[in-house]
């Protein structure tokens, strides 16, 4: 189910100069903001939760997921170079699974590591807040990568739809509208963070059992459907 050649090509595409600069921008901004907040307010657990929950998990992680998930396959479909890949003796679900693994790895690297660093800067992992949000970022990275990889497979406007989802649904509605929170990857991952963290500062509108089921179900369903959609792409000359 994993093809090293496809993985190498995908890593090369995702970590090209322009896309790498975009991927680095948000983590650097998070760390700069965290350092500034720590300098002005000192170590404060509530402030750490506000910054890590409001910026890192609600904004940075989904946007990085958009870049990595859609970038893993979308540009190849747009410019037609996917035809070269599909002409090789590699099963199409294998292509999707390999690209998903790469997208997950990139999303994790550019979201979970900066989240941990920011958490340590903000309050030195008091009440396990840095660890809790790092694990939440890792969990969310898997589901976001799967969702946005599917978008990259089914539409040429995947980045636009992905940013709308990340910025409007997750960052806005997912934080403000109670009903929308139950259908938010952010809230599902917060349920995991709530379990890991100490005290009652980290909260989620979704229980841990439901959140776990939803995270797994959405990841599996979107990955499967992306594989099915890739199967329908016909090469020139195919019957």
PDB file of C-alpha atoms in Angstrom, residues 74-228:
ATOM      1  CA  UNK A  74      -3.990  18.642  -6.711  1.00  0.00           C
ATOM      2  CA  UNK A  75      -1.212  20.239  -8.793  1.00  0.00           C
ATOM      3  CA  UNK A  76      -0.542  16.936 -10.587  1.00  0.00           C
ATOM      4  CA  UNK A  77      -4.185  16.697 -11.606  1.00  0.00           C
ATOM      5  CA  UNK A  78      -4.315  20.359 -12.619  1.00  0.00           C
ATOM      6  CA  UNK A  79      -1.271  20.267 -14.899  1.00  0.00           C
ATOM      7  CA  UNK A  80      -1.941  16.754 -16.234  1.00  0.00           C
ATOM      8  CA  UNK A  81       1.285  15.231 -14.903  1.00  0.00           C
ATOM      9  CA  UNK A  82      -0.825  12.725 -12.941  1.00  0.00           C
ATOM     10  CA  UNK A  83      -1.208  10.892 -16.264  1.00  0.00           C
ATOM     11  CA  UNK A  84       2.454   9.901 -16.064  1.00  0.00           C
ATOM     12  CA  UNK A  85       1.952   8.558 -12.554  1.00  0.00           C
ATOM     13  CA  UNK A  86      -1.228   6.675 -13.418  1.00  0.00           C
ATOM     14  CA  UNK A  87       0.468   5.037 -16.394  1.00  0.00           C
ATOM     15  CA  UNK A  88       2.848   3.225 -14.040  1.00  0.00           C
ATOM     16  CA  UNK A  89       2.014  -0.238 -12.659  1.00  0.00           C
ATOM     17  CA  UNK A  90       0.974   1.156  -9.287  1.00  0.00           C
ATOM     18  CA  UNK A  91      -2.527   0.603  -7.947  1.00  0.00           C
ATOM     19  CA  UNK A  92      -4.457   3.830  -7.602  1.00  0.00           C
ATOM     20  CA  UNK A  93      -5.458   3.239  -3.955  1.00  0.00           C
ATOM     21  CA  UNK A  94      -1.739   2.758  -3.285  1.00  0.00           C
ATOM     22  CA  UNK A  95      -1.061   6.154  -4.832  1.00  0.00           C
ATOM     23  CA  UNK A  96      -3.690   7.768  -2.591  1.00  0.00           C
ATOM     24  CA  UNK A  97      -2.479   5.993   0.544  1.00  0.00           C
ATOM     25  CA  UNK A  98       1.143   6.924  -0.128  1.00  0.00           C
ATOM     26  CA  UNK A  99       0.263  10.543  -0.755  1.00  0.00           C
ATOM     27  CA  UNK A 100      -1.837  10.554   2.411  1.00  0.00           C
ATOM     28  CA  UNK A 101       1.102   9.304   4.474  1.00  0.00           C
ATOM     29  CA  UNK A 102       3.297  12.056   3.042  1.00  0.00           C
ATOM     30  CA  UNK A 103       0.643  14.714   3.624  1.00  0.00           C
ATOM     31  CA  UNK A 104       0.170  13.530   7.211  1.00  0.00           C
ATOM     32  CA  UNK A 105       3.914  13.567   7.876  1.00  0.00           C
ATOM     33  CA  UNK A 106       4.312  17.092   6.496  1.00  0.00           C
ATOM     34  CA  UNK A 107       1.264  18.392   8.371  1.00  0.00           C
ATOM     35  CA  UNK A 108       2.481  16.861  11.614  1.00  0.00           C
ATOM     36  CA  UNK A 109       5.992  18.219  11.230  1.00  0.00           C
ATOM     37  CA  UNK A 110       4.871  21.770  10.505  1.00  0.00           C
ATOM     38  CA  UNK A 111       2.085  21.877  13.093  1.00  0.00           C
ATOM     39  CA  UNK A 112       2.771  19.584  16.063  1.00  0.00           C
ATOM     40  CA  UNK A 113       6.422  20.536  16.578  1.00  0.00           C
ATOM     41  CA  UNK A 114       5.767  24.313  16.565  1.00  0.00           C
ATOM     42  CA  UNK A 115       2.758  23.776  18.819  1.00  0.00           C
ATOM     43  CA  UNK A 116       4.947  22.001  21.372  1.00  0.00           C
ATOM     44  CA  UNK A 117       7.625  24.694  21.187  1.00  0.00           C
ATOM     45  CA  UNK A 118       5.007  27.426  21.567  1.00  0.00           C
ATOM     46  CA  UNK A 119       3.457  25.636  24.537  1.00  0.00           C
ATOM     47  CA  UNK A 120       6.810  25.332  26.278  1.00  0.00           C
ATOM     48  CA  UNK A 121       7.464  29.026  25.684  1.00  0.00           C
ATOM     49  CA  UNK A 122       4.043  30.072  26.966  1.00  0.00           C
ATOM     50  CA  UNK A 123       3.912  28.177  30.262  1.00  0.00           C
ATOM     51  CA  UNK A 124       6.592  25.477  30.307  1.00  0.00           C
ATOM     52  CA  UNK A 125       4.016  22.696  29.874  1.00  0.00           C
ATOM     53  CA  UNK A 126       2.146  23.618  33.039  1.00  0.00           C
ATOM     54  CA  UNK A 127      -0.892  21.353  33.495  1.00  0.00           C
ATOM     55  CA  UNK A 128       0.412  19.336  30.513  1.00  0.00           C
ATOM     56  CA  UNK A 129      -0.985  21.998  28.186  1.00  0.00           C
ATOM     57  CA  UNK A 130       1.883  21.894  25.684  1.00  0.00           C
ATOM     58  CA  UNK A 131       1.754  18.092  25.477  1.00  0.00           C
ATOM     59  CA  UNK A 132      -2.050  18.068  25.235  1.00  0.00           C
ATOM     60  CA  UNK A 133      -2.174  20.491  22.318  1.00  0.00           C
ATOM     61  CA  UNK A 134       0.744  18.768  20.604  1.00  0.00           C
ATOM     62  CA  UNK A 135      -1.123  15.463  20.677  1.00  0.00           C
ATOM     63  CA  UNK A 136      -4.283  17.237  19.486  1.00  0.00           C
ATOM     64  CA  UNK A 137      -2.300  18.695  16.573  1.00  0.00           C
ATOM     65  CA  UNK A 138      -0.942  15.242  15.705  1.00  0.00           C
ATOM     66  CA  UNK A 139      -4.420  13.707  15.745  1.00  0.00           C
ATOM     67  CA  UNK A 140      -5.974  16.566  13.784  1.00  0.00           C
ATOM     68  CA  UNK A 141      -3.175  16.380  11.197  1.00  0.00           C
ATOM     69  CA  UNK A 142      -4.260  12.887  10.179  1.00  0.00           C
ATOM     70  CA  UNK A 143      -7.887  13.785   9.573  1.00  0.00           C
ATOM     71  CA  UNK A 144      -7.176  17.154   7.963  1.00  0.00           C
ATOM     72  CA  UNK A 145      -4.682  15.580   5.562  1.00  0.00           C
ATOM     73  CA  UNK A 146      -7.267  12.982   4.527  1.00  0.00           C
ATOM     74  CA  UNK A 147     -10.038  15.550   4.037  1.00  0.00           C
ATOM     75  CA  UNK A 148      -7.913  17.916   1.976  1.00  0.00           C
ATOM     76  CA  UNK A 149      -6.343  15.123  -0.055  1.00  0.00           C
ATOM     77  CA  UNK A 150      -9.880  14.154  -1.048  1.00  0.00           C
ATOM     78  CA  UNK A 151     -10.612  17.757  -2.008  1.00  0.00           C
ATOM     79  CA  UNK A 152      -7.473  17.797  -4.134  1.00  0.00           C
ATOM     80  CA  UNK A 153      -8.721  14.678  -5.893  1.00  0.00           C
ATOM     81  CA  UNK A 154     -12.283  15.782  -6.636  1.00  0.00           C
ATOM     82  CA  UNK A 155     -11.971  19.484  -7.511  1.00  0.00           C
ATOM     83  CA  UNK A 156      -9.589  21.880  -9.227  1.00  0.00           C
ATOM     84  CA  UNK A 157     -10.513  24.501  -6.628  1.00  0.00           C
ATOM     85  CA  UNK A 158      -9.361  22.418  -3.673  1.00  0.00           C
ATOM     86  CA  UNK A 159      -7.248  25.165  -2.098  1.00  0.00           C
ATOM     87  CA  UNK A 160     -10.147  27.639  -2.169  1.00  0.00           C
ATOM     88  CA  UNK A 161     -12.610  25.154  -0.684  1.00  0.00           C
ATOM     89  CA  UNK A 162      -9.997  24.015   1.814  1.00  0.00           C
ATOM     90  CA  UNK A 163      -9.289  27.556   3.022  1.00  0.00           C
ATOM     91  CA  UNK A 164     -13.005  28.281   3.297  1.00  0.00           C
ATOM     92  CA  UNK A 165     -13.386  25.153   5.432  1.00  0.00           C
ATOM     93  CA  UNK A 166     -10.324  25.942   7.542  1.00  0.00           C
ATOM     94  CA  UNK A 167     -10.965  29.651   8.092  1.00  0.00           C
ATOM     95  CA  UNK A 168     -14.758  29.873   8.046  1.00  0.00           C
ATOM     96  CA  UNK A 169     -15.963  26.539   9.397  1.00  0.00           C
ATOM     97  CA  UNK A 170     -13.138  25.543  11.754  1.00  0.00           C
ATOM     98  CA  UNK A 171     -11.813  28.920  12.918  1.00  0.00           C
ATOM     99  CA  UNK A 172     -15.108  30.845  12.932  1.00  0.00           C
ATOM    100  CA  UNK A 173     -18.177  28.603  13.170  1.00  0.00           C
ATOM    101  CA  UNK A 174     -16.288  25.847  14.982  1.00  0.00           C
ATOM    102  CA  UNK A 175     -15.372  28.318  17.704  1.00  0.00           C
ATOM    103  CA  UNK A 176     -18.557  30.370  17.936  1.00  0.00           C
ATOM    104  CA  UNK A 177     -21.554  28.293  16.829  1.00  0.00           C
ATOM    105  CA  UNK A 178     -22.458  25.525  19.242  1.00  0.00           C
ATOM    106  CA  UNK A 179     -24.119  23.223  16.709  1.00  0.00           C
ATOM    107  CA  UNK A 180     -21.186  23.411  14.301  1.00  0.00           C
ATOM    108  CA  UNK A 181     -18.707  22.368  16.958  1.00  0.00           C
ATOM    109  CA  UNK A 182     -19.832  18.756  16.944  1.00  0.00           C
ATOM    110  CA  UNK A 183     -18.866  18.537  13.256  1.00  0.00           C
ATOM    111  CA  UNK A 184     -15.466  20.141  13.725  1.00  0.00           C
ATOM    112  CA  UNK A 185     -12.135  18.316  13.548  1.00  0.00           C
ATOM    113  CA  UNK A 186     -10.865  20.979  15.927  1.00  0.00           C
ATOM    114  CA  UNK A 187     -13.386  19.933  18.588  1.00  0.00           C
ATOM    115  CA  UNK A 188     -12.681  16.241  18.041  1.00  0.00           C
ATOM    116  CA  UNK A 189      -8.981  16.795  18.599  1.00  0.00           C
ATOM    117  CA  UNK A 190      -9.721  19.017  21.596  1.00  0.00           C
ATOM    118  CA  UNK A 191     -11.488  16.040  23.177  1.00  0.00           C
ATOM    119  CA  UNK A 192      -8.175  14.192  23.009  1.00  0.00           C
ATOM    120  CA  UNK A 193      -6.331  17.213  24.416  1.00  0.00           C
ATOM    121  CA  UNK A 194      -8.842  17.453  27.256  1.00  0.00           C
ATOM    122  CA  UNK A 195      -8.085  13.872  28.229  1.00  0.00           C
ATOM    123  CA  UNK A 196      -4.324  14.466  28.207  1.00  0.00           C
ATOM    124  CA  UNK A 197      -4.281  17.859  29.901  1.00  0.00           C
ATOM    125  CA  UNK A 198      -4.620  18.423  33.617  1.00  0.00           C
ATOM    126  CA  UNK A 199      -7.225  20.654  35.211  1.00  0.00           C
ATOM    127  CA  UNK A 200     -10.277  21.966  33.399  1.00  0.00           C
ATOM    128  CA  UNK A 201      -8.835  24.661  31.131  1.00  0.00           C
ATOM    129  CA  UNK A 202      -9.057  22.542  27.966  1.00  0.00           C
ATOM    130  CA  UNK A 203     -12.631  21.721  27.021  1.00  0.00           C
ATOM    131  CA  UNK A 204     -14.442  20.192  24.066  1.00  0.00           C
ATOM    132  CA  UNK A 205     -18.097  20.017  23.064  1.00  0.00           C
ATOM    133  CA  UNK A 206     -17.596  16.413  21.937  1.00  0.00           C
ATOM    134  CA  UNK A 207     -16.967  13.453  24.231  1.00  0.00           C
ATOM    135  CA  UNK A 208     -13.801  11.427  23.759  1.00  0.00           C
ATOM    136  CA  UNK A 209     -15.521   8.197  22.547  1.00  0.00           C
ATOM    137  CA  UNK A 210     -17.544  10.071  19.917  1.00  0.00           C
ATOM    138  CA  UNK A 211     -14.538  12.159  18.918  1.00  0.00           C
ATOM    139  CA  UNK A 212     -12.393   9.065  18.440  1.00  0.00           C
ATOM    140  CA  UNK A 213     -15.019   7.352  16.303  1.00  0.00           C
ATOM    141  CA  UNK A 214     -15.522  10.473  14.176  1.00  0.00           C
ATOM    142  CA  UNK A 215     -11.793  11.025  13.656  1.00  0.00           C
ATOM    143  CA  UNK A 216     -11.272   7.443  12.509  1.00  0.00           C
ATOM    144  CA  UNK A 217     -14.471   7.295  10.434  1.00  0.00           C
ATOM    145  CA  UNK A 218     -13.824  10.537   8.561  1.00  0.00           C
ATOM    146  CA  UNK A 219     -10.188   9.637   7.897  1.00  0.00           C
ATOM    147  CA  UNK A 220     -11.038   6.179   6.577  1.00  0.00           C
ATOM    148  CA  UNK A 221     -14.063   7.341   4.556  1.00  0.00           C
ATOM    149  CA  UNK A 222     -12.303  10.252   2.861  1.00  0.00           C
ATOM    150  CA  UNK A 223      -9.237   8.143   2.053  1.00  0.00           C
ATOM    151  CA  UNK A 224     -11.376   5.380   0.569  1.00  0.00           C
ATOM    152  CA  UNK A 225     -13.427   7.803  -1.487  1.00  0.00           C
ATOM    153  CA  UNK A 226     -10.309   9.564  -2.781  1.00  0.00           C
ATOM    154  CA  UNK A 227      -9.046   6.195  -3.970  1.00  0.00           C
ATOM    155  CA  UNK A 228     -12.331   5.534  -5.720  1.00  0.00           C
TER     156      UNK A 228
END
